């Protein structure tokens, strides 16, 4: 098997378990990831032999070992040099009850680096490490509002070119420009049906950097709830940001 394909499939197997969180048989893994059983068998056996998967022979089920957790358990401490930023995220979650995420820019994408999911039955789950095109996200508009206008326009054009689903009307580009203007006027971002249909997101810039990149906070849920609670959420978040001392929380990795 191509080494690059093997690396990709290895990460997809680990992501499969992160999303599904239960022991799984070879057949289920192949069906979900859409890979041939022959090559997946070899990969799973390899991951088992080097200690990253456990294989229950009696039930023919695979499950990650604790060795997998050790790969990334150090990252939050390195990204968030002090606990204040994560405490802030928790405080805003407690105040709003909605999903609260932290995100940074990653070229033409917004990358989610921490997430606390809402307890509401109807919600939008955001996977840590997942990305969205920067011009199609209220958090992306927030990040681009910190840039020089020409740099933001270039980034929007690059992101739009990478979006194969973009239509000729240029709605994403127009929405991004409107979103950036909204940030300049109000100090926060707000968007509906982006990046999730039926969802709405409020976004705020934090006085924090990770590797020299601004960190933004998003609070999101279904449109109906967010519309009804928008003013209350804005007031709560702004109040928490004003009183929470995180001005010196800067990651230095």
PDB file of C-alpha atoms in Angstrom:
ATOM      1  CA  UNK A   1       0.000   0.000   0.000  1.00  0.00           C
ATOM      2  CA  UNK A   2       1.142   3.535  -0.769  1.00  0.00           C
ATOM      3  CA  UNK A   3       2.769   4.958   2.419  1.00  0.00           C
ATOM      4  CA  UNK A   4       0.789   8.183   2.047  1.00  0.00           C
ATOM      5  CA  UNK A   5      -2.476   6.246   1.740  1.00  0.00           C
ATOM      6  CA  UNK A   6      -1.517   4.150   4.760  1.00  0.00           C
ATOM      7  CA  UNK A   7      -0.901   7.283   6.828  1.00  0.00           C
ATOM      8  CA  UNK A   8      -4.220   8.766   5.733  1.00  0.00           C
ATOM      9  CA  UNK A   9      -6.122   5.588   6.514  1.00  0.00           C
ATOM     10  CA  UNK A  10      -4.465   5.267   9.917  1.00  0.00           C
ATOM     11  CA  UNK A  11      -5.652   8.727  10.900  1.00  0.00           C
ATOM     12  CA  UNK A  12      -9.121   8.009   9.527  1.00  0.00           C
ATOM     13  CA  UNK A  13      -9.354   4.817  11.600  1.00  0.00           C
ATOM     14  CA  UNK A  14      -8.455   6.727  14.768  1.00  0.00           C
ATOM     15  CA  UNK A  15     -10.924   9.482  13.821  1.00  0.00           C
ATOM     16  CA  UNK A  16     -13.591   6.811  13.274  1.00  0.00           C
ATOM     17  CA  UNK A  17     -13.217   5.653  16.867  1.00  0.00           C
ATOM     18  CA  UNK A  18     -13.121   9.228  18.167  1.00  0.00           C
ATOM     19  CA  UNK A  19     -16.470   9.929  16.499  1.00  0.00           C
ATOM     20  CA  UNK A  20     -18.210   6.611  17.225  1.00  0.00           C
ATOM     21  CA  UNK A  21     -16.721   5.757  20.633  1.00  0.00           C
ATOM     22  CA  UNK A  22     -17.481   2.044  20.689  1.00  0.00           C
ATOM     23  CA  UNK A  23     -15.677  -1.207  19.802  1.00  0.00           C
ATOM     24  CA  UNK A  24     -16.122  -1.971  16.108  1.00  0.00           C
ATOM     25  CA  UNK A  25     -15.744  -4.933  13.800  1.00  0.00           C
ATOM     26  CA  UNK A  26     -13.707  -4.891  10.616  1.00  0.00           C
ATOM     27  CA  UNK A  27     -16.875  -4.883   8.495  1.00  0.00           C
ATOM     28  CA  UNK A  28     -18.286  -1.745  10.168  1.00  0.00           C
ATOM     29  CA  UNK A  29     -15.013   0.152   9.837  1.00  0.00           C
ATOM     30  CA  UNK A  30     -14.745  -0.760   6.148  1.00  0.00           C
ATOM     31  CA  UNK A  31     -18.346   0.232   5.445  1.00  0.00           C
ATOM     32  CA  UNK A  32     -18.028   3.617   7.129  1.00  0.00           C
ATOM     33  CA  UNK A  33     -14.622   4.498   5.698  1.00  0.00           C
ATOM     34  CA  UNK A  34     -15.364   2.840   2.324  1.00  0.00           C
ATOM     35  CA  UNK A  35     -12.061   0.960   2.123  1.00  0.00           C
ATOM     36  CA  UNK A  36     -11.496  -2.596   0.850  1.00  0.00           C
ATOM     37  CA  UNK A  37     -11.504  -5.264   3.545  1.00  0.00           C
ATOM     38  CA  UNK A  38      -8.172  -6.743   2.466  1.00  0.00           C
ATOM     39  CA  UNK A  39      -6.100  -3.587   2.983  1.00  0.00           C
ATOM     40  CA  UNK A  40      -8.035  -2.583   6.114  1.00  0.00           C
ATOM     41  CA  UNK A  41      -7.346  -5.986   7.670  1.00  0.00           C
ATOM     42  CA  UNK A  42      -3.615  -5.445   7.240  1.00  0.00           C
ATOM     43  CA  UNK A  43      -3.804  -1.922   8.671  1.00  0.00           C
ATOM     44  CA  UNK A  44      -5.830  -2.932  11.741  1.00  0.00           C
ATOM     45  CA  UNK A  45      -3.505  -5.835  12.475  1.00  0.00           C
ATOM     46  CA  UNK A  46      -0.520  -3.493  12.208  1.00  0.00           C
ATOM     47  CA  UNK A  47      -2.077  -0.955  14.586  1.00  0.00           C
ATOM     48  CA  UNK A  48      -2.843  -3.785  16.983  1.00  0.00           C
ATOM     49  CA  UNK A  49       0.705  -5.187  16.823  1.00  0.00           C
ATOM     50  CA  UNK A  50       2.280  -1.798  17.668  1.00  0.00           C
ATOM     51  CA  UNK A  51      -0.080  -1.172  20.570  1.00  0.00           C
ATOM     52  CA  UNK A  52      -2.560   1.401  19.281  1.00  0.00           C
ATOM     53  CA  UNK A  53      -5.568  -0.920  18.923  1.00  0.00           C
ATOM     54  CA  UNK A  54      -6.872  -3.719  21.115  1.00  0.00           C
ATOM     55  CA  UNK A  55      -8.420  -6.743  19.400  1.00  0.00           C
ATOM     56  CA  UNK A  56     -11.049  -8.846  21.185  1.00  0.00           C
ATOM     57  CA  UNK A  57     -10.670 -12.134  19.346  1.00  0.00           C
ATOM     58  CA  UNK A  58     -13.795 -13.726  20.839  1.00  0.00           C
ATOM     59  CA  UNK A  59     -16.035 -10.892  19.611  1.00  0.00           C
ATOM     60  CA  UNK A  60     -13.822  -9.807  16.699  1.00  0.00           C
ATOM     61  CA  UNK A  61     -13.929  -6.191  17.785  1.00  0.00           C
ATOM     62  CA  UNK A  62     -11.274  -3.448  17.688  1.00  0.00           C
ATOM     63  CA  UNK A  63     -10.913  -0.535  20.086  1.00  0.00           C
ATOM     64  CA  UNK A  64      -8.128   2.036  20.696  1.00  0.00           C
ATOM     65  CA  UNK A  65      -5.724   1.529  23.593  1.00  0.00           C
ATOM     66  CA  UNK A  66      -4.687   4.182  26.113  1.00  0.00           C
ATOM     67  CA  UNK A  67      -1.544   4.632  24.071  1.00  0.00           C
ATOM     68  CA  UNK A  68      -3.639   6.622  21.589  1.00  0.00           C
ATOM     69  CA  UNK A  69      -4.627   9.148  24.249  1.00  0.00           C
ATOM     70  CA  UNK A  70      -0.977   9.706  25.133  1.00  0.00           C
ATOM     71  CA  UNK A  71      -0.348  10.975  21.598  1.00  0.00           C
ATOM     72  CA  UNK A  72      -2.304  14.155  22.141  1.00  0.00           C
ATOM     73  CA  UNK A  73      -2.976  14.625  25.833  1.00  0.00           C
ATOM     74  CA  UNK A  74      -0.122  17.144  26.065  1.00  0.00           C
ATOM     75  CA  UNK A  75      -1.455  19.388  23.293  1.00  0.00           C
ATOM     76  CA  UNK A  76      -4.094  21.358  25.255  1.00  0.00           C
ATOM     77  CA  UNK A  77      -1.519  22.282  27.890  1.00  0.00           C
ATOM     78  CA  UNK A  78       0.860  23.452  25.176  1.00  0.00           C
ATOM     79  CA  UNK A  79      -1.749  25.340  23.190  1.00  0.00           C
ATOM     80  CA  UNK A  80      -3.334  26.919  26.231  1.00  0.00           C
ATOM     81  CA  UNK A  81      -0.330  27.816  28.318  1.00  0.00           C
ATOM     82  CA  UNK A  82      -2.540  28.709  31.249  1.00  0.00           C
ATOM     83  CA  UNK A  83      -5.919  27.320  32.244  1.00  0.00           C
ATOM     84  CA  UNK A  84      -7.677  30.706  32.132  1.00  0.00           C
ATOM     85  CA  UNK A  85      -8.689  30.441  28.483  1.00  0.00           C
ATOM     86  CA  UNK A  86     -10.374  27.072  29.041  1.00  0.00           C
ATOM     87  CA  UNK A  87     -12.048  28.420  32.189  1.00  0.00           C
ATOM     88  CA  UNK A  88     -13.366  31.305  30.100  1.00  0.00           C
ATOM     89  CA  UNK A  89     -14.778  28.857  27.572  1.00  0.00           C
ATOM     90  CA  UNK A  90     -16.471  26.903  30.379  1.00  0.00           C
ATOM     91  CA  UNK A  91     -17.931  30.088  31.924  1.00  0.00           C
ATOM     92  CA  UNK A  92     -19.482  31.104  28.608  1.00  0.00           C
ATOM     93  CA  UNK A  93     -20.864  27.599  28.130  1.00  0.00           C
ATOM     94  CA  UNK A  94     -22.441  27.768  31.600  1.00  0.00           C
ATOM     95  CA  UNK A  95     -23.929  31.190  30.811  1.00  0.00           C
ATOM     96  CA  UNK A  96     -25.374  30.292  27.392  1.00  0.00           C
ATOM     97  CA  UNK A  97     -25.953  26.528  27.412  1.00  0.00           C
ATOM     98  CA  UNK A  98     -24.942  26.436  23.747  1.00  0.00           C
ATOM     99  CA  UNK A  99     -21.951  24.822  22.047  1.00  0.00           C
ATOM    100  CA  UNK A 100     -18.857  26.943  22.705  1.00  0.00           C
ATOM    101  CA  UNK A 101     -15.715  26.580  20.594  1.00  0.00           C
ATOM    102  CA  UNK A 102     -12.263  28.117  20.330  1.00  0.00           C
ATOM    103  CA  UNK A 103     -10.788  28.487  16.865  1.00  0.00           C
ATOM    104  CA  UNK A 104      -7.795  29.834  14.958  1.00  0.00           C
ATOM    105  CA  UNK A 105      -6.993  30.414  11.299  1.00  0.00           C
ATOM    106  CA  UNK A 106      -5.283  27.690   9.292  1.00  0.00           C
ATOM    107  CA  UNK A 107      -4.530  29.192   5.868  1.00  0.00           C
ATOM    108  CA  UNK A 108      -7.922  29.390   4.095  1.00  0.00           C
ATOM    109  CA  UNK A 109      -9.695  27.546   6.888  1.00  0.00           C
ATOM    110  CA  UNK A 110     -10.982  28.084  10.398  1.00  0.00           C
ATOM    111  CA  UNK A 111      -9.683  25.302  12.650  1.00  0.00           C
ATOM    112  CA  UNK A 112     -11.518  24.351  15.840  1.00  0.00           C
ATOM    113  CA  UNK A 113      -9.031  23.731  18.666  1.00  0.00           C
ATOM    114  CA  UNK A 114     -11.429  23.233  21.602  1.00  0.00           C
ATOM    115  CA  UNK A 115     -15.152  22.535  21.896  1.00  0.00           C
ATOM    116  CA  UNK A 116     -17.745  22.126  24.637  1.00  0.00           C
ATOM    117  CA  UNK A 117     -20.949  20.660  23.137  1.00  0.00           C
ATOM    118  CA  UNK A 118     -24.363  21.968  24.094  1.00  0.00           C
ATOM    119  CA  UNK A 119     -26.579  19.831  26.315  1.00  0.00           C
ATOM    120  CA  UNK A 120     -29.632  20.646  24.182  1.00  0.00           C
ATOM    121  CA  UNK A 121     -31.056  17.660  22.243  1.00  0.00           C
ATOM    122  CA  UNK A 122     -30.974  19.770  19.057  1.00  0.00           C
ATOM    123  CA  UNK A 123     -27.422  20.993  18.562  1.00  0.00           C
ATOM    124  CA  UNK A 124     -24.498  21.087  16.151  1.00  0.00           C
ATOM    125  CA  UNK A 125     -21.477  19.076  17.248  1.00  0.00           C
ATOM    126  CA  UNK A 126     -18.087  20.433  16.223  1.00  0.00           C
ATOM    127  CA  UNK A 127     -15.125  18.070  16.193  1.00  0.00           C
ATOM    128  CA  UNK A 128     -11.845  19.347  17.579  1.00  0.00           C
ATOM    129  CA  UNK A 129      -9.413  19.579  14.684  1.00  0.00           C
ATOM    130  CA  UNK A 130     -12.180  19.950  12.100  1.00  0.00           C
ATOM    131  CA  UNK A 131     -12.095  22.885   9.688  1.00  0.00           C
ATOM    132  CA  UNK A 132     -14.384  25.159   7.690  1.00  0.00           C
ATOM    133  CA  UNK A 133     -13.587  27.449   4.789  1.00  0.00           C
ATOM    134  CA  UNK A 134     -12.791  30.791   6.346  1.00  0.00           C
ATOM    135  CA  UNK A 135     -15.155  32.838   4.153  1.00  0.00           C
ATOM    136  CA  UNK A 136     -18.126  30.616   5.032  1.00  0.00           C
ATOM    137  CA  UNK A 137     -17.878  30.905   8.806  1.00  0.00           C
ATOM    138  CA  UNK A 138     -18.802  33.728  11.203  1.00  0.00           C
ATOM    139  CA  UNK A 139     -15.589  32.894  13.059  1.00  0.00           C
ATOM    140  CA  UNK A 140     -13.707  33.274   9.794  1.00  0.00           C
ATOM    141  CA  UNK A 141     -15.243  36.718   9.241  1.00  0.00           C
ATOM    142  CA  UNK A 142     -14.067  37.616  12.724  1.00  0.00           C
ATOM    143  CA  UNK A 143     -10.512  36.486  11.953  1.00  0.00           C
ATOM    144  CA  UNK A 144     -10.419  38.307   8.621  1.00  0.00           C
ATOM    145  CA  UNK A 145     -11.693  41.497  10.266  1.00  0.00           C
ATOM    146  CA  UNK A 146      -8.334  41.616  12.081  1.00  0.00           C
ATOM    147  CA  UNK A 147      -6.470  41.710   8.741  1.00  0.00           C
ATOM    148  CA  UNK A 148      -5.764  44.491   6.307  1.00  0.00           C
ATOM    149  CA  UNK A 149      -8.676  44.750   3.831  1.00  0.00           C
ATOM    150  CA  UNK A 150      -6.529  43.724   0.849  1.00  0.00           C
ATOM    151  CA  UNK A 151      -5.222  40.665   2.679  1.00  0.00           C
ATOM    152  CA  UNK A 152      -8.747  39.662   3.672  1.00  0.00           C
ATOM    153  CA  UNK A 153      -9.975  40.033   0.077  1.00  0.00           C
ATOM    154  CA  UNK A 154      -7.141  37.848  -1.220  1.00  0.00           C
ATOM    155  CA  UNK A 155      -7.926  35.194   1.373  1.00  0.00           C
ATOM    156  CA  UNK A 156     -11.618  35.233   0.438  1.00  0.00           C
ATOM    157  CA  UNK A 157     -10.730  34.776  -3.234  1.00  0.00           C
ATOM    158  CA  UNK A 158      -8.439  31.839  -2.440  1.00  0.00           C
ATOM    159  CA  UNK A 159     -11.034  30.209  -0.182  1.00  0.00           C
ATOM    160  CA  UNK A 160     -13.775  30.733  -2.765  1.00  0.00           C
ATOM    161  CA  UNK A 161     -11.600  29.148  -5.452  1.00  0.00           C
ATOM    162  CA  UNK A 162     -11.117  26.102  -3.209  1.00  0.00           C
ATOM    163  CA  UNK A 163     -14.861  25.734  -2.690  1.00  0.00           C
ATOM    164  CA  UNK A 164     -16.000  23.385  -5.444  1.00  0.00           C
ATOM    165  CA  UNK A 165     -19.624  23.841  -4.374  1.00  0.00           C
ATOM    166  CA  UNK A 166     -19.547  27.600  -4.907  1.00  0.00           C
ATOM    167  CA  UNK A 167     -22.128  28.946  -7.335  1.00  0.00           C
ATOM    168  CA  UNK A 168     -21.626  31.736  -9.840  1.00  0.00           C
ATOM    169  CA  UNK A 169     -23.612  34.228  -7.785  1.00  0.00           C
ATOM    170  CA  UNK A 170     -20.711  34.756  -5.376  1.00  0.00           C
ATOM    171  CA  UNK A 171     -22.963  34.513  -2.310  1.00  0.00           C
ATOM    172  CA  UNK A 172     -20.144  33.262  -0.064  1.00  0.00           C
ATOM    173  CA  UNK A 173     -17.892  36.163  -1.022  1.00  0.00           C
ATOM    174  CA  UNK A 174     -20.668  38.720  -0.521  1.00  0.00           C
ATOM    175  CA  UNK A 175     -21.655  37.202   2.834  1.00  0.00           C
ATOM    176  CA  UNK A 176     -18.039  37.258   3.980  1.00  0.00           C
ATOM    177  CA  UNK A 177     -17.636  40.941   3.132  1.00  0.00           C
ATOM    178  CA  UNK A 178     -20.905  41.767   4.909  1.00  0.00           C
ATOM    179  CA  UNK A 179     -19.806  39.680   7.889  1.00  0.00           C
ATOM    180  CA  UNK A 180     -16.475  41.493   8.134  1.00  0.00           C
ATOM    181  CA  UNK A 181     -18.231  44.853   7.960  1.00  0.00           C
ATOM    182  CA  UNK A 182     -20.579  43.735  10.753  1.00  0.00           C
ATOM    183  CA  UNK A 183     -17.556  42.918  12.933  1.00  0.00           C
ATOM    184  CA  UNK A 184     -16.074  46.368  12.340  1.00  0.00           C
ATOM    185  CA  UNK A 185     -19.387  48.006  13.304  1.00  0.00           C
ATOM    186  CA  UNK A 186     -20.433  45.866  16.270  1.00  0.00           C
ATOM    187  CA  UNK A 187     -17.293  44.160  17.571  1.00  0.00           C
ATOM    188  CA  UNK A 188     -18.640  40.633  17.155  1.00  0.00           C
ATOM    189  CA  UNK A 189     -19.776  38.372  14.316  1.00  0.00           C
ATOM    190  CA  UNK A 190     -23.140  36.724  13.769  1.00  0.00           C
ATOM    191  CA  UNK A 191     -24.273  34.393  11.012  1.00  0.00           C
ATOM    192  CA  UNK A 192     -27.179  32.089  10.262  1.00  0.00           C
ATOM    193  CA  UNK A 193     -27.149  28.920   8.124  1.00  0.00           C
ATOM    194  CA  UNK A 194     -23.377  29.066   7.995  1.00  0.00           C
ATOM    195  CA  UNK A 195     -21.355  26.929   8.377  1.00  0.00           C
ATOM    196  CA  UNK A 196     -24.340  24.699   9.292  1.00  0.00           C
ATOM    197  CA  UNK A 197     -27.798  24.833   7.733  1.00  0.00           C
ATOM    198  CA  UNK A 198     -30.275  25.584  10.485  1.00  0.00           C
ATOM    199  CA  UNK A 199     -27.574  26.850  12.813  1.00  0.00           C
ATOM    200  CA  UNK A 200     -26.473  30.284  13.999  1.00  0.00           C
ATOM    201  CA  UNK A 201     -23.182  31.423  15.513  1.00  0.00           C
ATOM    202  CA  UNK A 202     -21.988  34.370  17.559  1.00  0.00           C
ATOM    203  CA  UNK A 203     -18.248  35.069  17.461  1.00  0.00           C
ATOM    204  CA  UNK A 204     -15.868  37.148  19.592  1.00  0.00           C
ATOM    205  CA  UNK A 205     -12.127  37.835  19.371  1.00  0.00           C
ATOM    206  CA  UNK A 206     -10.117  36.911  22.479  1.00  0.00           C
ATOM    207  CA  UNK A 207      -7.003  38.775  23.674  1.00  0.00           C
ATOM    208  CA  UNK A 208      -5.034  35.569  23.192  1.00  0.00           C
ATOM    209  CA  UNK A 209      -2.710  34.170  20.542  1.00  0.00           C
ATOM    210  CA  UNK A 210      -1.654  30.653  19.609  1.00  0.00           C
ATOM    211  CA  UNK A 211       1.567  30.553  17.594  1.00  0.00           C
ATOM    212  CA  UNK A 212       1.074  34.226  16.805  1.00  0.00           C
ATOM    213  CA  UNK A 213      -2.462  33.706  15.494  1.00  0.00           C
ATOM    214  CA  UNK A 214      -5.560  35.324  17.024  1.00  0.00           C
ATOM    215  CA  UNK A 215      -7.975  33.083  18.896  1.00  0.00           C
ATOM    216  CA  UNK A 216     -11.722  33.500  18.457  1.00  0.00           C
ATOM    217  CA  UNK A 217     -14.607  32.135  20.475  1.00  0.00           C
ATOM    218  CA  UNK A 218     -17.854  30.944  18.967  1.00  0.00           C
ATOM    219  CA  UNK A 219     -21.202  30.274  20.623  1.00  0.00           C
ATOM    220  CA  UNK A 220     -23.667  28.433  18.406  1.00  0.00           C
ATOM    221  CA  UNK A 221     -26.925  26.514  18.274  1.00  0.00           C
ATOM    222  CA  UNK A 222     -30.109  26.142  16.260  1.00  0.00           C
ATOM    223  CA  UNK A 223     -31.364  29.368  14.678  1.00  0.00           C
ATOM    224  CA  UNK A 224     -34.612  29.603  16.648  1.00  0.00           C
ATOM    225  CA  UNK A 225     -32.864  29.435  20.037  1.00  0.00           C
ATOM    226  CA  UNK A 226     -30.021  31.712  19.017  1.00  0.00           C
ATOM    227  CA  UNK A 227     -32.383  34.362  17.636  1.00  0.00           C
ATOM    228  CA  UNK A 228     -34.482  34.330  20.795  1.00  0.00           C
ATOM    229  CA  UNK A 229     -31.447  34.485  23.100  1.00  0.00           C
ATOM    230  CA  UNK A 230     -29.074  36.521  20.935  1.00  0.00           C
ATOM    231  CA  UNK A 231     -29.154  39.776  22.923  1.00  0.00           C
ATOM    232  CA  UNK A 232     -28.869  37.934  26.246  1.00  0.00           C
ATOM    233  CA  UNK A 233     -25.948  35.835  24.985  1.00  0.00           C
ATOM    234  CA  UNK A 234     -24.122  38.909  23.654  1.00  0.00           C
ATOM    235  CA  UNK A 235     -24.507  40.710  26.973  1.00  0.00           C
ATOM    236  CA  UNK A 236     -23.401  37.635  28.947  1.00  0.00           C
ATOM    237  CA  UNK A 237     -20.359  36.968  26.790  1.00  0.00           C
ATOM    238  CA  UNK A 238     -19.256  40.593  26.726  1.00  0.00           C
ATOM    239  CA  UNK A 239     -19.614  40.795  30.504  1.00  0.00           C
ATOM    240  CA  UNK A 240     -17.525  37.660  31.012  1.00  0.00           C
ATOM    241  CA  UNK A 241     -14.859  38.902  28.593  1.00  0.00           C
ATOM    242  CA  UNK A 242     -14.640  42.225  30.428  1.00  0.00           C
ATOM    243  CA  UNK A 243     -14.204  40.675  33.852  1.00  0.00           C
ATOM    244  CA  UNK A 244     -12.045  37.688  32.967  1.00  0.00           C
ATOM    245  CA  UNK A 245      -8.311  38.359  33.211  1.00  0.00           C
ATOM    246  CA  UNK A 246      -6.775  36.554  30.249  1.00  0.00           C
ATOM    247  CA  UNK A 247      -4.703  39.354  28.767  1.00  0.00           C
ATOM    248  CA  UNK A 248      -1.437  37.580  29.515  1.00  0.00           C
ATOM    249  CA  UNK A 249      -2.480  34.120  28.340  1.00  0.00           C
ATOM    250  CA  UNK A 250      -0.316  33.604  25.257  1.00  0.00           C
ATOM    251  CA  UNK A 251       0.867  30.232  24.015  1.00  0.00           C
ATOM    252  CA  UNK A 252       4.557  30.106  23.250  1.00  0.00           C
ATOM    253  CA  UNK A 253       4.942  26.719  21.579  1.00  0.00           C
TER     254      UNK A 253
END
